[in-house]
GROMACS .gro file of C-alpha atoms in nm:
model
  176
    1UNK     CA    1   0.000   0.000   0.000
    2UNK     CA    2   0.142   0.340  -0.093
    3UNK     CA    3   0.122   0.661   0.106
    4UNK     CA    4  -0.166   0.893   0.025
    5UNK     CA    5  -0.072   1.175  -0.212
    6UNK     CA    6   0.037   1.504  -0.057
    7UNK     CA    7  -0.234   1.765  -0.039
    8UNK     CA    8  -0.217   2.020  -0.318
    9UNK     CA    9  -0.024   2.339  -0.244
   10UNK     CA   10  -0.269   2.628  -0.222
   11UNK     CA   11  -0.225   2.905  -0.473
   12UNK     CA   12  -0.121   3.246  -0.335
   13UNK     CA   13   0.030   3.321   0.003
   14UNK     CA   14   0.026   3.091   0.298
   15UNK     CA   15  -0.068   3.240   0.632
   16UNK     CA   16   0.292   3.194   0.751
   17UNK     CA   17   0.428   3.367   0.439
   18UNK     CA   18   0.183   3.653   0.479
   19UNK     CA   19   0.282   3.705   0.844
   20UNK     CA   20   0.653   3.692   0.759
   21UNK     CA   21   0.600   3.951   0.485
   22UNK     CA   22   0.404   4.179   0.719
   23UNK     CA   23   0.677   4.154   0.983
   24UNK     CA   24   0.939   4.238   0.720
   25UNK     CA   25   0.743   4.542   0.607
   26UNK     CA   26   0.701   4.660   0.966
   27UNK     CA   27   1.076   4.627   1.023
   28UNK     CA   28   1.150   4.815   0.703
   29UNK     CA   29   0.910   5.094   0.797
   30UNK     CA   30   1.061   5.123   1.146
   31UNK     CA   31   1.417   5.148   1.016
   32UNK     CA   32   1.311   5.409   0.763
   33UNK     CA   33   1.160   5.625   1.036
   34UNK     CA   34   0.804   5.562   0.925
   35UNK     CA   35   0.667   5.441   1.256
   36UNK     CA   36   0.338   5.585   1.377
   37UNK     CA   37   0.387   5.916   1.552
   38UNK     CA   38   0.736   5.980   1.414
   39UNK     CA   39   0.819   6.282   1.208
   40UNK     CA   40   1.118   6.429   1.034
   41UNK     CA   41   1.153   6.678   1.318
   42UNK     CA   42   1.180   6.403   1.579
   43UNK     CA   43   1.457   6.233   1.383
   44UNK     CA   44   1.672   6.544   1.357
   45UNK     CA   45   1.948   6.598   1.602
   46UNK     CA   46   1.943   6.882   1.846
   47UNK     CA   47   2.214   7.146   1.847
   48UNK     CA   48   2.342   6.991   2.169
   49UNK     CA   49   2.387   6.654   2.001
   50UNK     CA   50   2.568   6.818   1.710
   51UNK     CA   51   2.804   6.989   1.957
   52UNK     CA   52   2.868   6.658   2.131
   53UNK     CA   53   2.962   6.492   1.805
   54UNK     CA   54   3.190   6.782   1.712
   55UNK     CA   55   3.360   6.748   2.050
   56UNK     CA   56   3.420   6.380   1.976
   57UNK     CA   57   3.595   6.473   1.653
   58UNK     CA   58   3.838   6.677   1.867
   59UNK     CA   59   3.880   6.381   2.104
   60UNK     CA   60   3.968   6.153   1.813
   61UNK     CA   61   4.208   6.414   1.674
   62UNK     CA   62   4.383   6.395   2.011
   63UNK     CA   63   4.408   6.015   1.978
   64UNK     CA   64   4.571   6.048   1.637
   65UNK     CA   65   4.812   6.306   1.780
   66UNK     CA   66   4.889   6.074   2.074
   67UNK     CA   67   4.979   5.791   1.837
   68UNK     CA   68   5.213   6.024   1.647
   69UNK     CA   69   5.372   6.151   1.970
   70UNK     CA   70   5.421   5.797   2.101
   71UNK     CA   71   5.586   5.688   1.777
   72UNK     CA   72   5.818   5.987   1.792
   73UNK     CA   73   5.903   5.930   2.159
   74UNK     CA   74   5.973   5.558   2.113
   75UNK     CA   75   6.090   5.469   1.760
   76UNK     CA   76   6.100   5.098   1.854
   77UNK     CA   77   5.727   5.117   1.929
   78UNK     CA   78   5.648   5.301   1.603
   79UNK     CA   79   5.623   4.985   1.388
   80UNK     CA   80   5.389   4.819   1.639
   81UNK     CA   81   5.169   5.129   1.637
   82UNK     CA   82   5.140   5.159   1.259
   83UNK     CA   83   4.819   4.956   1.216
   84UNK     CA   84   4.626   5.093   1.516
   85UNK     CA   85   4.738   5.446   1.427
   86UNK     CA   86   4.599   5.398   1.075
   87UNK     CA   87   4.276   5.268   1.227
   88UNK     CA   88   4.254   5.574   1.454
   89UNK     CA   89   4.297   5.800   1.149
   90UNK     CA   90   4.025   5.609   0.964
   91UNK     CA   91   3.796   5.648   1.266
   92UNK     CA   92   3.871   6.020   1.267
   93UNK     CA   93   3.780   6.044   0.900
   94UNK     CA   94   3.448   5.867   0.964
   95UNK     CA   95   3.371   6.098   1.257
   96UNK     CA   96   3.452   6.404   1.047
   97UNK     CA   97   3.221   6.278   0.771
   98UNK     CA   98   2.940   6.230   1.025
   99UNK     CA   99   2.995   6.568   1.192
  100UNK     CA  100   2.785   6.849   1.044
  101UNK     CA  101   3.090   7.064   0.979
  102UNK     CA  102   3.460   7.069   1.045
  103UNK     CA  103   3.427   7.423   1.174
  104UNK     CA  104   3.197   7.297   1.448
  105UNK     CA  105   3.468   7.065   1.581
  106UNK     CA  106   3.722   7.344   1.585
  107UNK     CA  107   3.486   7.580   1.765
  108UNK     CA  108   3.381   7.311   2.013
  109UNK     CA  109   3.742   7.231   2.090
  110UNK     CA  110   3.840   7.593   2.128
  111UNK     CA  111   3.537   7.676   2.343
  112UNK     CA  112   3.632   7.406   2.592
  113UNK     CA  113   3.348   7.168   2.513
  114UNK     CA  114   3.595   6.897   2.415
  115UNK     CA  115   3.777   6.931   2.745
  116UNK     CA  116   3.453   6.887   2.937
  117UNK     CA  117   3.393   6.559   2.755
  118UNK     CA  118   3.745   6.424   2.784
  119UNK     CA  119   4.077   6.573   2.872
  120UNK     CA  120   4.294   6.616   2.566
  121UNK     CA  121   4.621   6.429   2.595
  122UNK     CA  122   4.945   6.609   2.654
  123UNK     CA  123   5.134   6.667   2.330
  124UNK     CA  124   5.405   6.423   2.428
  125UNK     CA  125   5.454   6.144   2.676
  126UNK     CA  126   5.640   6.241   2.991
  127UNK     CA  127   6.016   6.238   2.941
  128UNK     CA  128   6.165   5.911   3.061
  129UNK     CA  129   5.817   5.770   3.122
  130UNK     CA  130   5.652   5.455   2.993
  131UNK     CA  131   5.533   5.557   2.646
  132UNK     CA  132   5.313   5.251   2.608
  133UNK     CA  133   5.133   5.317   2.938
  134UNK     CA  134   5.090   5.686   2.850
  135UNK     CA  135   4.939   5.601   2.512
  136UNK     CA  136   4.713   5.336   2.665
  137UNK     CA  137   4.584   5.600   2.910
  138UNK     CA  138   4.516   5.849   2.628
  139UNK     CA  139   4.330   5.587   2.427
  140UNK     CA  140   4.129   5.472   2.730
  141UNK     CA  141   4.025   5.828   2.807
  142UNK     CA  142   3.911   5.880   2.448
  143UNK     CA  143   3.723   5.548   2.441
  144UNK     CA  144   3.536   5.646   2.757
  145UNK     CA  145   3.454   5.985   2.608
  146UNK     CA  146   3.317   5.830   2.287
  147UNK     CA  147   3.114   5.572   2.481
  148UNK     CA  148   2.965   5.842   2.704
  149UNK     CA  149   2.877   6.058   2.404
  150UNK     CA  150   2.729   5.756   2.227
  151UNK     CA  151   2.435   5.745   2.466
  152UNK     CA  152   2.380   6.120   2.432
  153UNK     CA  153   2.329   6.123   2.053
  154UNK     CA  154   2.091   5.927   1.833
  155UNK     CA  155   2.082   5.716   1.521
  156UNK     CA  156   2.375   5.630   1.302
  157UNK     CA  157   2.601   5.878   1.478
  158UNK     CA  158   2.544   5.700   1.808
  159UNK     CA  159   2.633   5.371   1.640
  160UNK     CA  160   2.946   5.527   1.493
  161UNK     CA  161   3.060   5.660   1.831
  162UNK     CA  162   2.995   5.321   1.989
  163UNK     CA  163   3.195   5.151   1.716
  164UNK     CA  164   3.486   5.392   1.754
  165UNK     CA  165   3.480   5.347   2.134
  166UNK     CA  166   3.488   4.969   2.095
  167UNK     CA  167   3.775   4.992   1.848
  168UNK     CA  168   3.974   5.208   2.085
  169UNK     CA  169   3.909   4.961   2.369
  170UNK     CA  170   4.068   4.699   2.144
  171UNK     CA  171   4.370   4.925   2.094
  172UNK     CA  172   4.391   4.982   2.468
  173UNK     CA  173   4.384   4.608   2.535
  174UNK     CA  174   4.651   4.539   2.272
  175UNK     CA  175   4.881   4.791   2.442
  176UNK     CA  176   4.840   4.625   2.783
   0.00000   0.00000   0.00000
C-alpha cells in the first residue's frame, strides 16, 4: 500500500508567508523612520547633540596626535603602532564625515566643550616615562569619552561613536 498523495499546495500566500511579509514590512518601515507618531523633526538631532559629536571629533584628533607623539618618543614602538594608528585616522575620518561641519569641531574644541567631555592628551609622553602606558591611558580616556557621548546622541552617529569606542578599547587592550 502506498502513502496517500500530498495535499495540493494552495495558490497564493500561505498564512505563515503573509505574516513573515508583514513583519518584514514593519521592520522596514521602522528602520526608515516611518513608525506611527514619528516625524522628520523628531529624527533630527538637536544642536546639543551636534556639539557633542563635534567634540568627539576633537577627542579623536587627540588620539591620532597621541599615536604620532608615542611613535616619535619611542621609535621601537612606532612599527607596532602603525596599524592601530591607521585605524585611529580612519575612525577620525568617519567621525569628520558624520559631523555636520569641520568648523563645528574646531569651535567646540576651542570653546572648551571637548575638554569637558574628555581631557585632551598632553602633546608628548612624559620624558623618561613609559610611552606605552601613557598612550594606553590616552586611548582609554578617548574610548570612555566616545562611549559616554554615544548614549547622548541618536541614530547612526550614536552607532558610529559606539563603534569607535569599541575599536579604541581593542587598541587599549593590545597595548596592555
